[in-house]
Coordinates of C-alpha atoms in Angstrom, one line a residue:
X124 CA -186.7 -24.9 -127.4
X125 CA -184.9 -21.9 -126.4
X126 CA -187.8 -19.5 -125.9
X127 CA -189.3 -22.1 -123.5
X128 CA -186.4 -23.0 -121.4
X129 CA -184.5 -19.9 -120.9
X130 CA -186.4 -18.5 -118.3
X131 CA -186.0 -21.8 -116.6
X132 CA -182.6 -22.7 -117.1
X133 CA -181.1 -19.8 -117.5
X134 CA -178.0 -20.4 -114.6
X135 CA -175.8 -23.2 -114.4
X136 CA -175.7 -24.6 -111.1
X137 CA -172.2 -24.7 -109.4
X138 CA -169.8 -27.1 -109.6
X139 CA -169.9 -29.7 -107.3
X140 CA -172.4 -28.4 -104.8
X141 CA -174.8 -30.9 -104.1
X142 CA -178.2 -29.6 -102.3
X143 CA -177.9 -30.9 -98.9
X144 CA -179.2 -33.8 -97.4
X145 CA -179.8 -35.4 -100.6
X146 CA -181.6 -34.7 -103.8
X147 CA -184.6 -36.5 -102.5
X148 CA -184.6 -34.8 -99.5
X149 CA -184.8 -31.0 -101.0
X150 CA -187.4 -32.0 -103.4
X151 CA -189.4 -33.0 -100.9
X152 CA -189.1 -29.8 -99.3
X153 CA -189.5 -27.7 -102.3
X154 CA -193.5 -26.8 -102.9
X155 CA -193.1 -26.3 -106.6
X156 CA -191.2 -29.4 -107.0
X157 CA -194.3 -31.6 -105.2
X158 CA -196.8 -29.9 -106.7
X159 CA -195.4 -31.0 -110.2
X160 CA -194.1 -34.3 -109.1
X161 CA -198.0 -35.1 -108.0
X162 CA -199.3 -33.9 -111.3
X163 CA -196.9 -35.8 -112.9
X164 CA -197.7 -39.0 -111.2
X165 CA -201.5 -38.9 -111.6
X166 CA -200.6 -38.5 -115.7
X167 CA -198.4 -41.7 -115.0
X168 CA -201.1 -43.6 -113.5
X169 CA -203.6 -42.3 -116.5
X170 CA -201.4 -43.6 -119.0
X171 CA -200.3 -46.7 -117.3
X172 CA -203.7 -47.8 -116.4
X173 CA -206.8 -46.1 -118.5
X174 CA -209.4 -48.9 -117.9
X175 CA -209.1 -47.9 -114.3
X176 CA -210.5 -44.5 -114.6
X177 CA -213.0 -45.6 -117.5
X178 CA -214.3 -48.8 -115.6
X179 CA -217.4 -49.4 -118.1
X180 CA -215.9 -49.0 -121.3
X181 CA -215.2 -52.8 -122.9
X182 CA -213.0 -52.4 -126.2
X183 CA -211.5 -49.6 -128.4
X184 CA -212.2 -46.2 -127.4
X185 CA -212.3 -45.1 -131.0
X186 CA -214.8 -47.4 -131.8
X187 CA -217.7 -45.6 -133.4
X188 CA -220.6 -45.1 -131.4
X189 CA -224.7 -44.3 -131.5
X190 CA -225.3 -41.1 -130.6
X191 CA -222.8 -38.3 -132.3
X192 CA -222.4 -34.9 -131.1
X193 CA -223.7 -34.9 -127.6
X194 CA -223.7 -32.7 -124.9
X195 CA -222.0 -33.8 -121.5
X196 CA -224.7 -35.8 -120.1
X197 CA -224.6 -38.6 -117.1
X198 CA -223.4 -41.3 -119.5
X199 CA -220.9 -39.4 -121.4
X200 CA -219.3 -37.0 -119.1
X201 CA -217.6 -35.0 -121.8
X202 CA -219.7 -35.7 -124.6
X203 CA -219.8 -37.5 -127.9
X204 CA -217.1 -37.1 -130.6
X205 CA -218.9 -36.8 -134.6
X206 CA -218.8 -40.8 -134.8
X207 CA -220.4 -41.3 -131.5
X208 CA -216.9 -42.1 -129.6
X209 CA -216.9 -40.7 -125.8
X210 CA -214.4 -37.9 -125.2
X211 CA -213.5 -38.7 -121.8
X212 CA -212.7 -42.2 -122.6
X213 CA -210.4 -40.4 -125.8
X214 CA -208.7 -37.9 -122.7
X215 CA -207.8 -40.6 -120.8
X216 CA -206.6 -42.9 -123.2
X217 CA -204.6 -40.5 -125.0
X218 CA -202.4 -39.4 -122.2
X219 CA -200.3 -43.0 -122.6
X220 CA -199.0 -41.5 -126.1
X221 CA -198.4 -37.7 -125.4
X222 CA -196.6 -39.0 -122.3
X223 CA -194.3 -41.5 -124.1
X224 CA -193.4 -38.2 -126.4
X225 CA -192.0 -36.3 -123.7
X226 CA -190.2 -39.0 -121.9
X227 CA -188.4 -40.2 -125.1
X228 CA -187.7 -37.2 -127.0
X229 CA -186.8 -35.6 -124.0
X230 CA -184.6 -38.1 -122.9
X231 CA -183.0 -38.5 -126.2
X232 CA -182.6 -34.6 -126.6
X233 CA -180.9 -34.6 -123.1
X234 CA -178.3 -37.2 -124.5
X235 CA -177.4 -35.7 -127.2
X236 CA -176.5 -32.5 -125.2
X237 CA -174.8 -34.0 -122.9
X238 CA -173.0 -35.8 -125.6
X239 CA -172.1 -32.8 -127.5
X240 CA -171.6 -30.2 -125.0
X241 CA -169.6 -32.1 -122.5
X242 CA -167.6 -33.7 -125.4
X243 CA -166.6 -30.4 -126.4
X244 CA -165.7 -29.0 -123.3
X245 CA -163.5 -31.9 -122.3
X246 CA -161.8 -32.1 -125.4
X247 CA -161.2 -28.9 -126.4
X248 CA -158.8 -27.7 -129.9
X249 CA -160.8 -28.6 -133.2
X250 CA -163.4 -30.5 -131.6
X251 CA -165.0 -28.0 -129.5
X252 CA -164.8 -25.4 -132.7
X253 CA -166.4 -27.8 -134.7
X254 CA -169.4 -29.1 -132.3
X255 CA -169.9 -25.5 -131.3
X256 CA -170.3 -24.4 -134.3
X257 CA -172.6 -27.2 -134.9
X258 CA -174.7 -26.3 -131.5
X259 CA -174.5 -22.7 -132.8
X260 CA -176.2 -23.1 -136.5
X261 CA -179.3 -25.8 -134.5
X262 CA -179.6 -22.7 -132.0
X263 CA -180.1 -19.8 -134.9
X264 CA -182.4 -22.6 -137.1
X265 CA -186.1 -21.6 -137.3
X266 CA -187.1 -24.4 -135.4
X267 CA -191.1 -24.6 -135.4
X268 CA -190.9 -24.2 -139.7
X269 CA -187.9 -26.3 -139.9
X270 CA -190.0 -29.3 -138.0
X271 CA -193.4 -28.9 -140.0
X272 CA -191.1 -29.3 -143.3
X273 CA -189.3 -32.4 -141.7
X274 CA -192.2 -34.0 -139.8
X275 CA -194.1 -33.4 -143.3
X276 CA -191.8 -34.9 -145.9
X277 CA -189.6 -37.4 -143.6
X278 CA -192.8 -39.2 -143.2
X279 CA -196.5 -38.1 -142.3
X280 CA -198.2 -39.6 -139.3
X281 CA -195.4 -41.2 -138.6
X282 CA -194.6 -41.5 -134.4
X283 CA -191.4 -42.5 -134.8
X284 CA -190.5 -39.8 -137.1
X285 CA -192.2 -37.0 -134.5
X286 CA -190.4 -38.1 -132.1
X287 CA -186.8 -38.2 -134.2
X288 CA -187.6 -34.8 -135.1
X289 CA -188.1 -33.3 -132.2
X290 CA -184.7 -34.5 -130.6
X291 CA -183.1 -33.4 -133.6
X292 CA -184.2 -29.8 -133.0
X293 CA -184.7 -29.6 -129.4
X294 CA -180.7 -30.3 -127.9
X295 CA -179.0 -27.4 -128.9
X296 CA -179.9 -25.3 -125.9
X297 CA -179.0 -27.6 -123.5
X298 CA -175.7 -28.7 -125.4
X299 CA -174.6 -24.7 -124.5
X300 CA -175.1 -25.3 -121.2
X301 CA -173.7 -28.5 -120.8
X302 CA -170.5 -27.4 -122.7
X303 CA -170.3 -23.7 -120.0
X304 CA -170.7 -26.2 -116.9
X305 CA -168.0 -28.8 -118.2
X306 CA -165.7 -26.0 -119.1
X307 CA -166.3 -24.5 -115.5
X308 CA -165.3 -28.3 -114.4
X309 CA -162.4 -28.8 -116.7
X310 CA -159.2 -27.9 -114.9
X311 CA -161.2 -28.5 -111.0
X312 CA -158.3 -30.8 -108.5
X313 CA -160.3 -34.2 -108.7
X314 CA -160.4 -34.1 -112.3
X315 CA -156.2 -33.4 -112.4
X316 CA -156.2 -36.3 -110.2
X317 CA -157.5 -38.4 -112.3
X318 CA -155.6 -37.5 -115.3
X319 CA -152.3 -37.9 -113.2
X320 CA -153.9 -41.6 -112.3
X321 CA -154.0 -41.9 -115.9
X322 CA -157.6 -42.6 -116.1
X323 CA -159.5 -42.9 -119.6
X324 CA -161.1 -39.7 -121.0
X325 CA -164.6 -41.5 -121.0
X326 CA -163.8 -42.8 -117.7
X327 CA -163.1 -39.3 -116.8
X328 CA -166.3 -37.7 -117.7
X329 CA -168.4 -40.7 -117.1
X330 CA -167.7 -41.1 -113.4
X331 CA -165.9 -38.4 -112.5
X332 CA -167.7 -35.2 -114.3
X333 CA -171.2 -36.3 -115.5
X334 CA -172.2 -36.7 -111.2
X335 CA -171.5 -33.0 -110.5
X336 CA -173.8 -32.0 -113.1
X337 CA -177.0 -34.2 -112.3
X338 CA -178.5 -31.0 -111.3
X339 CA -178.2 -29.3 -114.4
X340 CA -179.0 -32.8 -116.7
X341 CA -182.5 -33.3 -115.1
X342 CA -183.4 -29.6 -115.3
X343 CA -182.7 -30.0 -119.5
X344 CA -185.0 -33.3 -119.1
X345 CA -187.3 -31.4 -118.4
X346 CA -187.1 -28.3 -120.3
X347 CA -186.9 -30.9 -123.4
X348 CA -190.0 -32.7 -121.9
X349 CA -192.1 -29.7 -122.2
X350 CA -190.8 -29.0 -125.5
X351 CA -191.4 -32.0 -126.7
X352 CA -195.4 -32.3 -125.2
X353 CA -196.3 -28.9 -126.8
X354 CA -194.5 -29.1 -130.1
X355 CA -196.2 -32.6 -130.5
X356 CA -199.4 -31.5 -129.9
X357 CA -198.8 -28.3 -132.3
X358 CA -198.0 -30.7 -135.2
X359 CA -201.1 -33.2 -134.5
X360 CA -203.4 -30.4 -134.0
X361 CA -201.7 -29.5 -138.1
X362 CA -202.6 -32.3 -139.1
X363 CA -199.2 -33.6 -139.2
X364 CA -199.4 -36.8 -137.0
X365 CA -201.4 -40.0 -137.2
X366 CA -205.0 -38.8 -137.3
X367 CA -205.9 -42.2 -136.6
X368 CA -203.9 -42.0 -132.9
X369 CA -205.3 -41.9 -129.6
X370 CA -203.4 -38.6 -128.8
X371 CA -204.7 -35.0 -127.0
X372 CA -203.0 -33.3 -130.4
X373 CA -205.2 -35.6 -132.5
X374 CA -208.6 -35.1 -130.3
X375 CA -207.6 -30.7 -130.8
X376 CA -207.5 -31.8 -134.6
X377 CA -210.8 -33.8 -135.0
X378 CA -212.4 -31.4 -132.9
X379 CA -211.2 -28.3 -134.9
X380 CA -212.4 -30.1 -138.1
X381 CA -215.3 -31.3 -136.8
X382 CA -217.0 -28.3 -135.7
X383 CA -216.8 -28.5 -131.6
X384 CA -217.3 -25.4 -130.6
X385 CA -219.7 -24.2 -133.7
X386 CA -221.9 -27.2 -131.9
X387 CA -222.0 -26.4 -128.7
X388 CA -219.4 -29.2 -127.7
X389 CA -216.8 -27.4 -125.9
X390 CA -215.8 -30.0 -123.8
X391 CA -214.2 -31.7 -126.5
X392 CA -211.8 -28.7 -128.0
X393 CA -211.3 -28.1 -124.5
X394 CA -210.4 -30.7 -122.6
X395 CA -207.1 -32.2 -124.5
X396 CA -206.0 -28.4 -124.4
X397 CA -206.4 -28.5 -120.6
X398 CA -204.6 -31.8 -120.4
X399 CA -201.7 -30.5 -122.4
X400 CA -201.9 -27.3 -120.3
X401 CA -201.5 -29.4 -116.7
X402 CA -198.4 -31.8 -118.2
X403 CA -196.6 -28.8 -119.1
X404 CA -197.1 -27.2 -116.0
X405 CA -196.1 -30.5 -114.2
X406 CA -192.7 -30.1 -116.2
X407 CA -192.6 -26.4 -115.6
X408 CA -192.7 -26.8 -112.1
X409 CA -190.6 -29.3 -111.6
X410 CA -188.0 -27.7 -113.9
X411 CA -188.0 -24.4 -111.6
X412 CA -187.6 -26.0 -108.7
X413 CA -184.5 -27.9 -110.0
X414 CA -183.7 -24.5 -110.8
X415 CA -184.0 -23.7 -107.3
X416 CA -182.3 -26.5 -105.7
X417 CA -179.4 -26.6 -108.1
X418 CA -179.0 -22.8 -107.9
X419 CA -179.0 -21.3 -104.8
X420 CA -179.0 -17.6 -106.4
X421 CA -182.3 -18.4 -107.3
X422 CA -184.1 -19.4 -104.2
X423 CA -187.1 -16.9 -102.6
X424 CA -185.5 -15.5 -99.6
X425 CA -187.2 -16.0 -96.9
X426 CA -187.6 -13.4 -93.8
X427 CA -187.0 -14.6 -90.4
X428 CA -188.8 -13.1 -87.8
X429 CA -187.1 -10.5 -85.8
X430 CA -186.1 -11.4 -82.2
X431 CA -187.9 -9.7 -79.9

């Protein structure tokens, strides 16, 4: 988690300072930030309606077929799986499930940060030693190993448990920066203020703290999204998920075991690689330009022309 966004999220945003115009607005200006949001959409619309972009297939996609192991042809764009089963009717219904992984373990890994690091921040004494040094042991863990062993004996093919595991080990990162931009926050005027109202602490860093930092929140989305979509994948293609699954880690596993490449198929080893390739880049580019919007020190500068 750390290798992958630490050259994306590397600088907390400043307190307070809002991009202006609207977050909306400056995403919409931002190249990087459109180009990802329109990769991101076109997965969306894969996964939220397949039968659309596979008009002639009527039933299961996995259903076994009549004609294994062939080439890309005018029927089958990408070829035939072993059992007969199209691969492009396999890419495009597997994007509903690798999709639903990023959203919810990166959602869930985003809580939990936010959770942990703002909690210690904000309350400060023997909490924050204690879920520091909790942040502090998930950051040093071996986290690739330590998910194989859990995603292995916690329960085998198992979504649910993929998806638990991956949260588990993919908040720590984003806890650390959650608990240096609340700290920055901590003692700021509006925040006195509302101690001297005698506000709640939850009401406190519910309404009052969590908005200045929506910047930095949706960058760690992200970077947890993109965790999550290649460290999914990296387990099914193991072996270590649901080989039953419509998913683009489970199409790199059959193929590997079936021989794709060694028969001339390499449309179907390809392809789910090059889907997982494009999601992460749609998260990639969407978390630099948050990067860039929250972050002003990190912006291109851009040359003006020189008055003549």
């Amino acid at each position: 988690m750390s290798a992958i966004v630490a050259g994306t999220a590397t600088t907390a945003p400043s307190a307070g300072r809002r991009p202006r115009g609207g977050l909306l607005r400056a995403v919409m200006r931002n190249r990087k930030a459109m180009l990802g949001a329109a990769l991101l959409l076109l997965f969306v619309l894969l996964a939220a309606f397949p039968h659309l972009f596979v008009p002639w297939l009527h039933g299961d996609p996995r259903a076994i077929g009549d004609l294994p192991l062939e080439g890309p042809s005018g029927k089958h764009w990408l070829g035939t799986t072993g059992l007969g089963q199209d691969v492009y009717a396999e890419l495009i219904y597997s994007t509903r499930e690798s999709l639903v992984i990023a959203i919810v373990a990166g959602l869930g890994a985003t809580i939990l940060s936010v959770v942990i690091g703002v909690s210690a921040a904000y309350l400060g004494g023997f909490a924050d030693d204690g879920l520091s040094m909790l942040t502090d042991i998930f950051l040093v863990l071996p986290t690739f190993p330590l998910i194989i062993v859990l995603a292995t004996y916690a329960g085998k093919g198992n979504l649910t448990v993929i998806i638990f595991v991956l949260i588990l080990t993919g908040w720590s990162y984003g806890a650390r920066q959650m608990r240096a931009q609340a700290l920055s926050l901590r003692n700021r005027d509006f925040l006195e203020s509302a101690r001297v109202r005698g506000e709640r602490r939850s009401y406190i860093i519910v309404v009052e703290m969590l908005p200045t930092m929506i910047s930095l929140i949706v960058a760690n989305f992200l970077g947890a999204a993109l965790y999550s979509v290649l460290t999914a994948a990296g387990l099914q293609f193991l072996g270590l998920g649901d080989p039953n699954s419509l998913s683009w880690g489970t199409m790199l596993y059959w193929a590997q075991n079936q021989g794709a490449l060694v028969n001339g198929l390499p449309a179907w080893a390809l392809s789910p690689g090059l889907a997982v390739a494009l999601l992460g880049v749609a998260f990639a580019l969407l978390n630099y330009a948050f990067d860039e919007i929250s972050n002003p020190a990190l912006r291109p500068v851009r040359r003006r022309r020189a008055r003549s």
